[in-house]
PDB file of C-alpha atoms in Angstrom:
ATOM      1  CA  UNK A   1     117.326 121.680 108.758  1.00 93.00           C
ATOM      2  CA  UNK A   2     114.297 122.887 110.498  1.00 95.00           C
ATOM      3  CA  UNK A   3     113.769 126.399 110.575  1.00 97.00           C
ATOM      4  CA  UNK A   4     110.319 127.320 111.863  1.00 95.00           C
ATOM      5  CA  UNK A   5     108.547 129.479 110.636  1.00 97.00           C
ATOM      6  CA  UNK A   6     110.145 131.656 107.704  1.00 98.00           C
ATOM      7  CA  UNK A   7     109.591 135.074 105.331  1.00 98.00           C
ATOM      8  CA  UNK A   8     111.344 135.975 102.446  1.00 98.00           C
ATOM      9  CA  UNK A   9     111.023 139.684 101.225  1.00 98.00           C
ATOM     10  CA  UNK A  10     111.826 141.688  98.088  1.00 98.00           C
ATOM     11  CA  UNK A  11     111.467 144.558  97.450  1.00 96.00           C
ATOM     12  CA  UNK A  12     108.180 143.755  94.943  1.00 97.00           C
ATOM     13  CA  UNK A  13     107.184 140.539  96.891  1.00 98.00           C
ATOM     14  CA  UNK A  14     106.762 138.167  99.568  1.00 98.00           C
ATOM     15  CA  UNK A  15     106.611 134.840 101.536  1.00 98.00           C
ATOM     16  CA  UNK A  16     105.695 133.561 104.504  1.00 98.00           C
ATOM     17  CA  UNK A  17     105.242 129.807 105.904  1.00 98.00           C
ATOM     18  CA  UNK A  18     104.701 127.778 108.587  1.00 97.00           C
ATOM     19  CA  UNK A  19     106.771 125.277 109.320  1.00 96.00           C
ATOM     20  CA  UNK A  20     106.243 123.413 112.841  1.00 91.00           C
ATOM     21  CA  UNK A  21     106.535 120.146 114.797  1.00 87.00           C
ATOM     22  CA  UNK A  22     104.187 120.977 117.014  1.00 84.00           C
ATOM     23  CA  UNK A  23     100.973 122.262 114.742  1.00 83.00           C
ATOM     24  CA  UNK A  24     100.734 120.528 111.758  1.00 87.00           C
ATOM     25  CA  UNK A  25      97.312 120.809 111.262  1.00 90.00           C
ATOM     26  CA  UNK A  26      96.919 124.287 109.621  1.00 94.00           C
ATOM     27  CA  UNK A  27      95.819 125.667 106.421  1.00 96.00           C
ATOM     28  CA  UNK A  28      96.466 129.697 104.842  1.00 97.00           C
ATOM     29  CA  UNK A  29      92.965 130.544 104.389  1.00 97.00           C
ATOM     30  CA  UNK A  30      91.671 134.040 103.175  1.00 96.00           C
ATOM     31  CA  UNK A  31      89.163 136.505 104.694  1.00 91.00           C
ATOM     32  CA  UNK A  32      88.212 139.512 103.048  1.00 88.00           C
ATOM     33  CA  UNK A  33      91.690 140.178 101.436  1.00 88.00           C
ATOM     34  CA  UNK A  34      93.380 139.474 104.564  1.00 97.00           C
ATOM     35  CA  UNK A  35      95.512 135.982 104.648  1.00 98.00           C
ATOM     36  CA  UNK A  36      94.706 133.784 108.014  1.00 96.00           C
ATOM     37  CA  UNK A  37      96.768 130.511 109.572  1.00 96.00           C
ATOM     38  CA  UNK A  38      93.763 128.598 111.093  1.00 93.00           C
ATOM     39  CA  UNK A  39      93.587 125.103 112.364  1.00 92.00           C
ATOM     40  CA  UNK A  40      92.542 122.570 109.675  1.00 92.00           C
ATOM     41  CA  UNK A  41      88.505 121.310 110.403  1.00 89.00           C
ATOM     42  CA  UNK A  42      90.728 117.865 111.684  1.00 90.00           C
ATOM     43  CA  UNK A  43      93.189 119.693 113.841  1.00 86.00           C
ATOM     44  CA  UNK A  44      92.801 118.689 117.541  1.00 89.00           C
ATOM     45  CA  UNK A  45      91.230 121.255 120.188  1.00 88.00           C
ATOM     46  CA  UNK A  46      94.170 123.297 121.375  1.00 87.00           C
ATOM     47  CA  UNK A  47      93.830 126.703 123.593  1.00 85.00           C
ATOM     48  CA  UNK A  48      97.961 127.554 122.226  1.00 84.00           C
ATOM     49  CA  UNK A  49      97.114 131.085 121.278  1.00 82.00           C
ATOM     50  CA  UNK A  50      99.875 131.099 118.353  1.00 86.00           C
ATOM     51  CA  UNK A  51      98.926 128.820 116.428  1.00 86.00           C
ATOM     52  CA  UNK A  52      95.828 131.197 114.347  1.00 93.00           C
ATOM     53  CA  UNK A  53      96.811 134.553 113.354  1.00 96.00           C
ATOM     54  CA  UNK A  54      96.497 137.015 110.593  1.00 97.00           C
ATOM     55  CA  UNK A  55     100.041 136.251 108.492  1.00 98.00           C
ATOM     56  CA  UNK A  56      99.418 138.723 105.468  1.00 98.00           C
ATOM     57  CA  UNK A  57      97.423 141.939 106.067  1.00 98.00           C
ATOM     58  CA  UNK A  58      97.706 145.455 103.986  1.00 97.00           C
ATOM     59  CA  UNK A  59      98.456 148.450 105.626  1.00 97.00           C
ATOM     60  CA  UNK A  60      99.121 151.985 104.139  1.00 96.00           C
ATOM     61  CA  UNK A  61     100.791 151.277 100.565  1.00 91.00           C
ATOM     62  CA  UNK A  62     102.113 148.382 101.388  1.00 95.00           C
ATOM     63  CA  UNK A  63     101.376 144.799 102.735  1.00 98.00           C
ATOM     64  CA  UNK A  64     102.964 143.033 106.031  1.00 98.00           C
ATOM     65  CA  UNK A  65     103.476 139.623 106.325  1.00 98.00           C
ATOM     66  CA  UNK A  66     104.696 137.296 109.207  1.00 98.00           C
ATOM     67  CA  UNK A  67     103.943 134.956 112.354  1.00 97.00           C
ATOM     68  CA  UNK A  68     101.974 136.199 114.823  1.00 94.00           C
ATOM     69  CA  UNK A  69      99.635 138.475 115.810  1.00 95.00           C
ATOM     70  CA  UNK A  70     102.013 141.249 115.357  1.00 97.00           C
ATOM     71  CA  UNK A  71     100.541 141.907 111.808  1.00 98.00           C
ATOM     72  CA  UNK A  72      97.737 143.885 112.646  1.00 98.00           C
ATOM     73  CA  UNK A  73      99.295 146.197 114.573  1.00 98.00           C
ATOM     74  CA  UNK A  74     102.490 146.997 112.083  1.00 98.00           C
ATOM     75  CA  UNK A  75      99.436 147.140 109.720  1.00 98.00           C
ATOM     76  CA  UNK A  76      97.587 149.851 111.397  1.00 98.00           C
ATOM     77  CA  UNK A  77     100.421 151.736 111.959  1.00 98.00           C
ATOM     78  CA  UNK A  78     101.143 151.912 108.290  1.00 98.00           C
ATOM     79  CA  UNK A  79      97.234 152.843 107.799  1.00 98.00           C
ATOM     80  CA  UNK A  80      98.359 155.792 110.165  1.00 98.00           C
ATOM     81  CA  UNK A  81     101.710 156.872 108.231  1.00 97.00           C
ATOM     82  CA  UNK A  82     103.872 155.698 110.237  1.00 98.00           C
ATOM     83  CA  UNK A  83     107.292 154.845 108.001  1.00 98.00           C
ATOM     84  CA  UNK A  84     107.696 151.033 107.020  1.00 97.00           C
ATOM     85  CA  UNK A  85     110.595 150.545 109.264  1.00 98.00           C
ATOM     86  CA  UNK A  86     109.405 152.235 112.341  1.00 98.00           C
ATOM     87  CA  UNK A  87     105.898 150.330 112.336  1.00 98.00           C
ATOM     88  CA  UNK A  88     107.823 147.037 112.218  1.00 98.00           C
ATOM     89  CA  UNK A  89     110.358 148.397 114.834  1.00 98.00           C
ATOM     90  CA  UNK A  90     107.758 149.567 117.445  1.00 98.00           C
ATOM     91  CA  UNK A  91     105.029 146.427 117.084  1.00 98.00           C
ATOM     92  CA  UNK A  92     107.763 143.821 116.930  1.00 98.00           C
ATOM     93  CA  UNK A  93     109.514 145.715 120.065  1.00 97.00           C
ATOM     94  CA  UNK A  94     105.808 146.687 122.322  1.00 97.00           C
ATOM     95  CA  UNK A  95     105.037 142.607 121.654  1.00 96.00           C
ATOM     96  CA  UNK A  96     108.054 140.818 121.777  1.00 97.00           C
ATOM     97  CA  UNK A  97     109.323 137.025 121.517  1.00 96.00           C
ATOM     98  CA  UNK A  98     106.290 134.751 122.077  1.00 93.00           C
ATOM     99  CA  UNK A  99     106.407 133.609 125.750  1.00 90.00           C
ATOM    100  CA  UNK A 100     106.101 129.903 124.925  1.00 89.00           C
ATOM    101  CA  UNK A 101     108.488 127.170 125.374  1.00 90.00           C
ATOM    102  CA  UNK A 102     110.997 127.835 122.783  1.00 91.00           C
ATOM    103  CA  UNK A 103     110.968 131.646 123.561  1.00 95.00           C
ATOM    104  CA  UNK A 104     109.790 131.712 119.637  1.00 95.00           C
ATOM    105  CA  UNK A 105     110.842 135.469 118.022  1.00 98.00           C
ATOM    106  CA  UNK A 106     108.220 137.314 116.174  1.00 98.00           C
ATOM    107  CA  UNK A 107     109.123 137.922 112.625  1.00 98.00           C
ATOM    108  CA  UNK A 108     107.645 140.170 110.281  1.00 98.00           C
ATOM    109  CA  UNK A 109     108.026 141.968 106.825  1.00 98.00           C
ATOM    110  CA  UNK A 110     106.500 145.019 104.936  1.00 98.00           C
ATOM    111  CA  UNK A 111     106.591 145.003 101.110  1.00 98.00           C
ATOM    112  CA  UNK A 112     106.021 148.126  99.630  1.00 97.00           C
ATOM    113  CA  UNK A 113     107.928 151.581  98.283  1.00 95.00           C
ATOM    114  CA  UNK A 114     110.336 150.614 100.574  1.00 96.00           C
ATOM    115  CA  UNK A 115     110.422 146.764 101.965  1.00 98.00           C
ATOM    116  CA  UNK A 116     111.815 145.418 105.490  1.00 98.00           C
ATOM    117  CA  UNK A 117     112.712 142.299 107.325  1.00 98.00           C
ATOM    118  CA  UNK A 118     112.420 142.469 111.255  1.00 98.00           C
ATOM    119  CA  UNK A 119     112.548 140.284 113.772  1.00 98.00           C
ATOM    120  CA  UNK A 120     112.431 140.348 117.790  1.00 98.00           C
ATOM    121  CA  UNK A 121     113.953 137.564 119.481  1.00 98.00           C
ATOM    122  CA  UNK A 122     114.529 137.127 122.903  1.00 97.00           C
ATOM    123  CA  UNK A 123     118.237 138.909 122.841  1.00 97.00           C
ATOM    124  CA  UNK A 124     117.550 141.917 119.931  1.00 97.00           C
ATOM    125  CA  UNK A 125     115.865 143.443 118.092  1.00 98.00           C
ATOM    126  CA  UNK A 126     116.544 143.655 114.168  1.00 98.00           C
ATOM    127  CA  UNK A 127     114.938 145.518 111.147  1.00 98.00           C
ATOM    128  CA  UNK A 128     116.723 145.643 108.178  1.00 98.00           C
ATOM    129  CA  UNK A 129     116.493 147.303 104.722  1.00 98.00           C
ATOM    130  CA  UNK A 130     115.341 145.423 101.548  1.00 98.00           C
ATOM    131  CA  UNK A 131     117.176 146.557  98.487  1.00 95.00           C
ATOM    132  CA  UNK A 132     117.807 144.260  95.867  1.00 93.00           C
ATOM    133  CA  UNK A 133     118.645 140.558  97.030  1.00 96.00           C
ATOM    134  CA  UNK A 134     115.556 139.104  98.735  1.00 98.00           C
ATOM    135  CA  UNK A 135     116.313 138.792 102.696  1.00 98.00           C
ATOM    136  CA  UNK A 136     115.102 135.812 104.699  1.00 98.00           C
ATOM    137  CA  UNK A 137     114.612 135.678 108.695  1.00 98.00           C
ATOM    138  CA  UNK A 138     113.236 132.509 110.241  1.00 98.00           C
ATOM    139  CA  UNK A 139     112.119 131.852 114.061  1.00 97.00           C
ATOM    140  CA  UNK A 140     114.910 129.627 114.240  1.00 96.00           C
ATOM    141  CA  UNK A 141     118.397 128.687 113.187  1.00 96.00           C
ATOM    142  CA  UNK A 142     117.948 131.437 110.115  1.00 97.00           C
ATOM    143  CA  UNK A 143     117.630 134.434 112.785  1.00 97.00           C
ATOM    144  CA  UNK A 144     119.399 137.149 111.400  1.00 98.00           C
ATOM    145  CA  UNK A 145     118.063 138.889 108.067  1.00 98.00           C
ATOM    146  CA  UNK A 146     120.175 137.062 105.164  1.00 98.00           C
ATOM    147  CA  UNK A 147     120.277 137.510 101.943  1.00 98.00           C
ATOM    148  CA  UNK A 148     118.892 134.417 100.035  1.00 98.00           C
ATOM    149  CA  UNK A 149     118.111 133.258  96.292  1.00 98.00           C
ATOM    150  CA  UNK A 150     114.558 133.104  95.852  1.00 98.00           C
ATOM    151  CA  UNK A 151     112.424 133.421  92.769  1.00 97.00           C
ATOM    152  CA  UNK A 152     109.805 136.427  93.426  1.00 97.00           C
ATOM    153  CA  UNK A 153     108.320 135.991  89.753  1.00 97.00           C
ATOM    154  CA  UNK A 154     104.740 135.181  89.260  1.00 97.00           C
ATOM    155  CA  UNK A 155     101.523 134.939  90.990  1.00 98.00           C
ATOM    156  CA  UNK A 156     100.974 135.061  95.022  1.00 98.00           C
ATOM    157  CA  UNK A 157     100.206 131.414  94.532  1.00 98.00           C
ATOM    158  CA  UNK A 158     103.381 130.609  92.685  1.00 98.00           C
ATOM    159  CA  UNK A 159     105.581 132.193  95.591  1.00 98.00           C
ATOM    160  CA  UNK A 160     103.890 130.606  98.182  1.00 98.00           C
ATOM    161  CA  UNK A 161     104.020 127.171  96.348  1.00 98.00           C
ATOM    162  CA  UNK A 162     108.102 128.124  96.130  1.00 98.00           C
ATOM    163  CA  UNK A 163     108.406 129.049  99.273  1.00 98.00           C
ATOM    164  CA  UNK A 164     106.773 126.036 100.751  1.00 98.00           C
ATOM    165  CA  UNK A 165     108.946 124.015  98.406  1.00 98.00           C
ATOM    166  CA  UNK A 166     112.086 125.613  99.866  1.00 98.00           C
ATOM    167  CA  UNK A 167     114.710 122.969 101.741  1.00 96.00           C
ATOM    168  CA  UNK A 168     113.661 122.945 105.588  1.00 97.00           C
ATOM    169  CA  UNK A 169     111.697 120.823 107.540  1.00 96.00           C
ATOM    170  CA  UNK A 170     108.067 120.205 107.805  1.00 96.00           C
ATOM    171  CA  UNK A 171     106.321 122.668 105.820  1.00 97.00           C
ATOM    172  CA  UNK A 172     102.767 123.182 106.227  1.00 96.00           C
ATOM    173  CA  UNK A 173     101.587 125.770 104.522  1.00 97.00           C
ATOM    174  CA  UNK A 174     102.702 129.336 103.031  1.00 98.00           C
ATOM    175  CA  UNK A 175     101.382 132.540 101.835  1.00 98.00           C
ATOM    176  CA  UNK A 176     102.793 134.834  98.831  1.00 98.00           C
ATOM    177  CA  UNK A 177     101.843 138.417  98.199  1.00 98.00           C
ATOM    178  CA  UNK A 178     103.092 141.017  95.262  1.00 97.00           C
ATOM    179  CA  UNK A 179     103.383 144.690  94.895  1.00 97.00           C
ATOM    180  CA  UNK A 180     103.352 146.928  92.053  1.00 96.00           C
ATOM    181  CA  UNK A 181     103.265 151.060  92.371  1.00 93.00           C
ATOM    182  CA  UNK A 182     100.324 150.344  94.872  1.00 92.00           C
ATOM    183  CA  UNK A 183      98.649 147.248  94.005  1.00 95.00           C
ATOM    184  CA  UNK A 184      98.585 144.327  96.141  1.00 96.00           C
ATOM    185  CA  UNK A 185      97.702 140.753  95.288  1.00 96.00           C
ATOM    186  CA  UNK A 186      98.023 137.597  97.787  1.00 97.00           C
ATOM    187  CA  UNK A 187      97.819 134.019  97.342  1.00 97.00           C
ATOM    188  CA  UNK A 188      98.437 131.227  99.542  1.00 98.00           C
ATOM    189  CA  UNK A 189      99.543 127.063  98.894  1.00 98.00           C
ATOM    190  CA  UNK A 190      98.589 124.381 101.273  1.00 97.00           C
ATOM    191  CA  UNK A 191     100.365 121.480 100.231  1.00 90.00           C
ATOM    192  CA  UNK A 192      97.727 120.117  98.173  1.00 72.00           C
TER     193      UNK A 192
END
């Protein structure tokens, strides 16, 4: 089944990857501690303004992670105090779906003392708690916050790796971040 684009959140961890179709040709790379899908140096010249973005950033005491570039700005808002659930709520809601073919939602996720799923799709808008069970959202098909089994244990590296090895069509590449009390780590898998 093909998906999209995906997170997975507990409440100590997270996932993110890109799964498309359309742009194959992109790689998680990292810049100063943030975590960045860029074209690969092969990728063909393209002016589609979602396909590079920021997909794991830190913000406050906590780290956000999803598709677009909706990630800075639930970011800053943390960095501001704003509470992990109304930073999602207000970015995802001020930016809305992506106005591209598919009318793509914007997904996102904030790991930290107290962990969310959100998503914005062209009919609602959704943010939901993170307790125990990891939740996943996707852009597609998988576009209500679930509940899913997922293995948060490890490094960064090691979720992303999982989460890229996860059952839906044409992964590409995927990010992994973990929080402790505070500390933030990230790591990323490209399919190599």
């Amino acid at each position: 089944m093909y998906v999209g684009r995906f997170i997975v959140v507990g409440p100590d961890f997270g996932a993110y990857r890109v799964s498309s179709r359309s742009f194959p040709n992109r790689r998680v790379v990292e810049r100063d501690g943030v975590l960045t899908v860029a074209p690969t140096p092969d990728a063909p010249e393209s002016d589609n303004p979602y396909i590079s973005y920021n997909c794991v950033r830190e913000g406050g005491d906590g780290v956000v992670v999803g598709n677009g570039s909706h990630v800075d700005p639930v970011a800053e808002k943390l960095d501001i105090g704003y509470p992990a659930r109304d930073a999602l709520a207000e970015s995802l809601l001020a930016l809305d779906y992506e106005k591209d073919d598919y009318d793509t939602p914007r997904i996102a996720g904030v790991v930290g003392e107290d962990s969310y799923v959100g998503i914005v799709r062209k009919d609602a808008l959704l943010v939901r708690p993170v307790e125990e069970d990891p939740l996943l959202v996707a852009t597609y098909e998988e576009d209500d916050p679930a509940p899913v089994t997922f293995d948060g244990s490890g490094s960064p590296a090691d979720i992303a790796e999982r989460a890229h090895g996860m059952a839906y069509e044409h992964a590409v590449c995927a990010a992994g971040v973990t929080y402790d009390d505070g500390d933030v780590d990230v790591g990323f898998y490209n399919g190599e």
